Amino acid sequence: MQKTARAHTNIALVKYWGKKDAKLKLPFNSSLSMTLDAFYTDTTFKLISQTDQNQFFLNNQLISFEKSQRVFNYVKMLQKRFQVEGNFVVSSNNHVPTSAGLASSASAFAALATAFCAAYELEVDKTELSRLARLGSGSATRSIYGGFVEWQAGDSDENSIALPISAQPSMDLQLLAVEIDTREKTMGSTVGMDLVVNTSPYYKTWIKEANKAVSLMKEAIKAEDFTTVGKIAQESALAMHALNLTAKPGFTYFQPSTIKGMQIIDELNHNGIECYYTIDAGPNLKVLTKLRNVKEILNRFKEELPNVKIIQASFGPGVQILN
Ligand code: PMV
């Protein structure tokens, strides 16, 4: 028995940064994202004979036993939850640069949770799928749905779930993923956020402000107010990265070109080309703008940062079972 699922990655417009429960991956604050059409993961979950070994393939390459532990442990945890068993092969093809702040773990765990449930013919709804994806990676919770998605922080496995806000938004919102550096990041998101939670004196303020930002963002989405959506997204990213500087020891994901990119966006905005940026746990920028401004922004980046690759994306769908 084997099933393949596709999940698109998502970019948080209001960031999740910090867990109050490491095992259940319960976040301290609610967050809000857009699911992207251009980046996705296809994952096949296959049940095999008990005499064969569990295997994990990433982009058609067999991954070592050691490096497969996160995936194996995740599948075993799901098997325990549903009281099913069997040896398995997981094959994942990422159409997202892995570990480069483009949230490949979000699409990866959303796709794996969906393929797993389909292979075992488990009757689960999307709310349950969002819980299962969360147990793999927090941000994966939101990749179950398309369009704009909220992840309600909650305080238990039951109520820490994703909710679709608008599955096919009519807002003209383009995202330009500026690939400053696609090498694997030096500090993973879990290590980074744990350090901040444990050592930043500003963490309580972050929680309060992030939850407030989710409410304001929902109003802006309802009013189709691109400007407010962009401004809140940029503020949330800046607050998260400022928080990193206040950890002990302080750290940053920014590289010189990240800051250069931020300056390009600020300058374009100043000159009437409306655009905003958001940045995750890596050096890459994601620019939020409207279709009519895309050309001008691309030209400006070509002049100032000629070596960076830029991929354009817009709203993508929720998880799908391919076959
Ligand atoms: O889901 P994780 O552990 O990869 O954390 C993702 C954290 C951010 O991407 C920086 C923010 C977010 O809400 O996705």
XYZ file of C-alpha atoms and ligand atoms in Angstrom:
337
model
C 0.000 0.000 0.000
C 1.411 3.387 -0.928
C 0.070 6.933 -1.192
C 1.557 10.221 -2.375
C 0.557 13.631 -1.065
C 1.548 17.149 -2.082
C 1.764 20.027 0.377
C 2.752 23.588 -0.421
C 4.980 25.541 1.858
C 3.744 28.605 3.695
C 5.298 31.873 4.734
C 4.290 33.325 8.066
C 3.098 36.911 7.795
C 2.766 36.960 11.583
C 5.561 34.747 12.883
C 5.520 31.838 15.285
C 8.676 32.013 17.383
C 8.820 29.940 20.567
C 7.254 26.775 21.974
C 5.646 26.329 25.358
C 5.584 22.543 24.891
C 8.496 21.032 22.978
C 6.947 17.590 22.499
C 3.519 18.715 21.315
C 5.020 21.774 19.600
C 2.525 24.136 21.186
C 3.491 27.715 20.349
C 3.397 30.620 22.764
C 1.655 32.826 20.190
C -0.813 32.416 17.353
C 0.500 33.019 13.831
C -0.823 33.673 10.350
C 0.543 32.658 6.961
C 0.014 32.550 3.241
C 0.393 29.211 1.455
C 2.541 29.502 -1.677
C 1.987 28.000 -5.117
C 5.657 27.908 -6.220
C 7.163 25.758 -3.429
C 5.934 22.322 -2.476
C 6.885 18.825 -1.361
C 5.615 15.533 -2.781
C 5.883 12.670 -0.320
C 5.151 8.989 -0.847
C 4.519 6.775 2.165
C 4.849 3.083 1.339
C 4.250 0.112 3.631
C 6.790 -2.669 3.109
C 7.439 -6.163 4.370
C 8.417 -6.607 8.049
C 11.722 -8.108 6.929
C 12.758 -4.936 5.073
C 14.311 -1.905 6.779
C 12.663 1.472 7.133
C 14.105 3.916 4.614
C 13.948 7.608 3.908
C 14.737 9.081 0.481
C 15.069 12.829 0.016
C 15.155 14.080 -3.566
C 15.779 10.472 -4.744
C 18.792 9.978 -2.460
C 18.823 7.434 0.343
C 19.407 9.304 3.607
C 21.631 7.759 6.292
C 19.972 6.011 9.230
C 21.245 8.720 11.574
C 19.874 11.594 9.528
C 16.563 9.785 9.012
C 15.795 9.651 12.744
C 13.524 12.706 12.782
C 11.364 11.211 10.015
C 11.411 7.678 11.463
C 10.524 8.857 14.958
C 7.738 10.994 13.565
C 6.205 8.075 11.641
C 6.525 5.786 14.687
C 4.783 8.405 16.812
C 1.911 8.558 14.294
C 1.728 4.744 14.231
C 1.420 4.737 18.016
C -1.252 7.432 17.959
C -3.395 5.444 15.506
C -2.398 2.006 16.801
C -1.184 0.818 13.416
C 2.110 -0.770 12.501
C 4.398 -1.780 9.657
C 7.780 -1.037 8.186
C 7.845 1.754 5.674
C 9.661 3.796 3.042
C 9.234 7.558 2.932
C 10.250 9.263 -0.330
C 10.134 13.008 -0.361
C 10.792 15.341 -3.269
C 11.261 18.916 -2.313
C 10.522 21.715 -4.709
C 11.838 24.069 -2.031
C 15.508 24.759 -1.257
C 16.019 22.630 1.890
C 16.743 24.427 5.190
C 17.196 27.859 3.682
C 14.527 29.736 5.579
C 12.006 28.819 2.915
C 10.286 26.512 5.361
C 10.760 23.164 3.619
C 9.899 21.426 6.903
C 6.403 22.942 6.699
C 5.528 21.339 3.372
C 7.499 18.185 4.244
C 5.609 17.283 7.418
C 2.221 18.367 6.037
C 2.777 16.072 3.037
C 4.064 13.198 5.182
C 1.142 13.376 7.646
C -1.324 13.363 4.734
C 0.379 10.502 2.852
C 0.609 8.467 6.083
C -3.124 8.811 6.821
C -4.036 8.028 3.208
C -1.821 4.907 3.124
C -3.439 3.523 6.300
C -6.902 4.658 5.111
C -7.418 6.563 8.341
C -10.464 8.779 8.478
C -9.056 12.117 9.525
C -10.340 15.596 8.780
C -8.182 18.640 8.042
C -8.240 19.796 11.655
C -6.711 16.502 12.735
C -4.234 16.660 9.851
C -3.154 20.093 11.087
C -2.515 18.596 14.556
C -0.494 15.729 13.056
C 1.559 18.083 10.880
C 2.289 20.240 13.962
C 3.820 17.260 15.725
C 6.409 17.125 12.900
C 7.163 20.832 12.620
C 5.198 23.762 14.046
C 4.864 25.698 10.818
C 3.629 22.551 9.007
C 0.309 22.993 10.848
C -0.569 25.850 8.498
C 0.373 24.041 5.256
C -2.740 21.858 5.464
C -4.820 24.728 4.049
C -4.402 27.051 1.075
C -4.588 30.848 0.956
C -4.437 32.733 4.241
C -4.234 30.448 7.289
C -4.224 31.042 11.031
C -2.558 28.727 13.555
C -4.353 29.196 16.831
C -1.802 28.765 19.584
C -4.156 26.908 21.949
C -2.872 25.147 25.040
C -3.314 21.464 24.204
C -2.927 18.984 21.371
C -6.669 19.275 20.852
C -6.939 23.025 20.364
C -3.586 24.004 18.823
C -4.815 23.817 15.224
C -4.845 25.583 11.878
C -7.910 27.385 10.575
C -8.450 28.534 7.005
C -9.099 32.278 6.864
C -9.566 32.599 3.149
C -8.792 29.582 0.955
C -8.693 31.433 -2.371
C -8.109 35.080 -1.571
C -8.854 37.619 -4.272
C -6.229 40.009 -2.895
C -3.466 40.866 -5.373
C -0.531 39.674 -3.269
C 2.663 38.483 -4.920
C 5.609 37.083 -3.008
C 9.119 37.335 -4.410
C 11.446 34.850 -2.735
C 14.901 36.407 -2.897
C 17.444 33.620 -2.441
C 20.349 35.366 -0.753
C 21.941 32.088 0.355
C 20.392 28.632 0.045
C 23.026 26.761 2.070
C 21.827 25.011 5.175
C 21.435 27.511 8.002
C 23.792 27.419 10.947
C 21.148 27.676 13.671
C 17.975 25.647 13.210
C 14.661 27.255 14.139
C 14.181 25.086 17.259
C 17.555 26.040 18.731
C 17.032 29.699 17.845
C 13.547 30.004 19.286
C 14.414 28.052 22.467
C 17.333 30.374 23.138
C 15.065 33.391 22.752
C 12.310 31.945 24.975
C 14.811 31.124 27.717
C 16.946 34.228 27.665
C 15.329 37.269 26.052
C 13.881 39.738 28.582
C 11.480 40.898 25.846
C 9.807 37.551 25.212
C 6.566 38.315 27.099
C 6.084 41.460 25.049
C 6.635 39.444 21.872
C 3.758 37.067 22.762
C 1.359 39.928 23.452
C 2.269 41.860 20.319
C 2.205 38.795 18.049
C -1.305 37.826 19.172
C -2.442 41.403 18.648
C -0.893 41.358 15.160
C -2.885 38.219 14.233
C -6.169 39.998 15.095
C -5.206 43.110 13.154
C -4.015 41.040 10.202
C -7.341 39.168 10.060
C -9.191 42.493 9.886
C -6.871 43.708 7.130
C -7.423 40.492 5.128
C -11.178 40.876 5.467
C -10.951 44.477 4.249
C -8.602 43.382 1.396
C -6.197 46.010 2.661
C -2.843 45.098 1.092
C -0.997 47.997 2.721
C -1.905 46.948 6.254
C -1.159 43.285 5.506
C 2.304 44.248 4.221
C 3.058 46.595 7.104
C 2.043 44.102 9.800
C 4.047 41.341 8.082
C 7.184 43.480 7.983
C 6.747 44.576 11.605
C 6.323 40.959 12.738
C 9.501 39.860 10.941
C 11.484 42.777 12.334
C 10.234 42.059 15.856
C 11.243 38.391 15.583
C 14.724 39.236 14.344
C 15.125 41.993 16.928
C 14.220 39.430 19.584
C 17.060 37.206 18.364
C 19.514 40.026 18.991
C 18.246 40.283 22.582
C 18.873 36.597 23.424
C 21.865 35.726 25.531
C 24.029 35.286 23.536
C 22.417 37.382 20.829
C 22.384 36.045 17.277
C 21.101 36.915 13.841
C 20.138 35.109 10.649
C 20.888 38.219 8.587
C 23.779 38.375 6.178
C 25.095 41.621 4.652
C 22.982 40.987 1.527
C 19.865 40.548 3.663
C 20.295 44.076 4.962
C 21.089 45.344 1.487
C 17.807 43.769 0.309
C 15.893 45.412 3.157
C 17.353 48.772 2.120
C 16.350 48.197 -1.513
C 12.753 47.536 -0.417
C 12.669 50.592 1.855
C 13.982 52.763 -0.969
C 11.468 51.375 -3.502
C 8.665 51.993 -1.019
C 9.877 55.530 -0.479
C 9.736 56.063 -4.249
C 6.119 54.905 -4.532
C 6.683 51.238 -5.496
C 4.733 49.683 -2.646
C 6.442 46.594 -1.251
C 7.315 45.032 2.118
C 9.564 42.244 3.287
C 9.427 39.318 5.631
C 12.333 37.074 6.716
C 12.251 33.656 8.406
C 14.974 31.692 10.202
C 17.522 32.302 7.469
C 19.063 35.102 5.409
C 16.521 35.083 2.568
C 14.029 37.852 1.950
C 10.477 37.455 0.822
C 9.071 40.577 -0.762
C 5.336 41.228 -0.625
C 3.941 43.358 -3.412
C 1.274 43.735 -6.097
C 1.545 42.313 -9.614
C 2.073 45.700 -11.245
C 5.228 46.366 -9.173
C 6.989 43.047 -9.757
C 8.999 44.095 -12.835
C 10.367 47.232 -11.241
C 11.402 45.347 -8.077
C 13.138 42.620 -10.097
C 15.026 45.256 -12.104
C 16.144 47.039 -8.976
C 17.454 43.812 -7.422
C 19.249 42.978 -10.685
C 21.091 46.294 -10.466
C 22.007 46.088 -6.782
C 22.312 42.333 -6.091
C 22.859 40.786 -9.548
C 23.736 37.304 -8.286
C 20.616 36.496 -6.310
C 17.896 34.255 -7.705
C 14.313 35.470 -7.313
C 11.269 33.236 -7.580
C 7.782 34.692 -7.867
C 4.906 33.068 -6.013
C 1.327 33.746 -5.049
C -1.384 31.856 -3.187
C -1.176 28.086 -3.283
C -3.666 25.343 -2.345
C -3.913 23.092 0.702
C -2.724 19.486 0.870
C -3.779 17.073 -1.845
C -3.505 13.336 -2.294
C -1.938 12.781 -5.712
C -2.325 9.025 -6.074
O 8.190 25.160 12.167
P 9.601 25.525 12.448
O 10.143 24.904 13.662
O 10.482 25.318 11.237
O 9.665 27.114 12.767
C 9.360 28.074 11.796
C 9.553 29.426 12.322
C 9.422 30.559 11.320
O 9.439 30.085 9.994
C 10.593 31.511 11.487
C 8.155 31.352 11.585
C 6.858 30.707 11.157
O 5.842 31.031 11.783
O 6.844 29.908 10.218
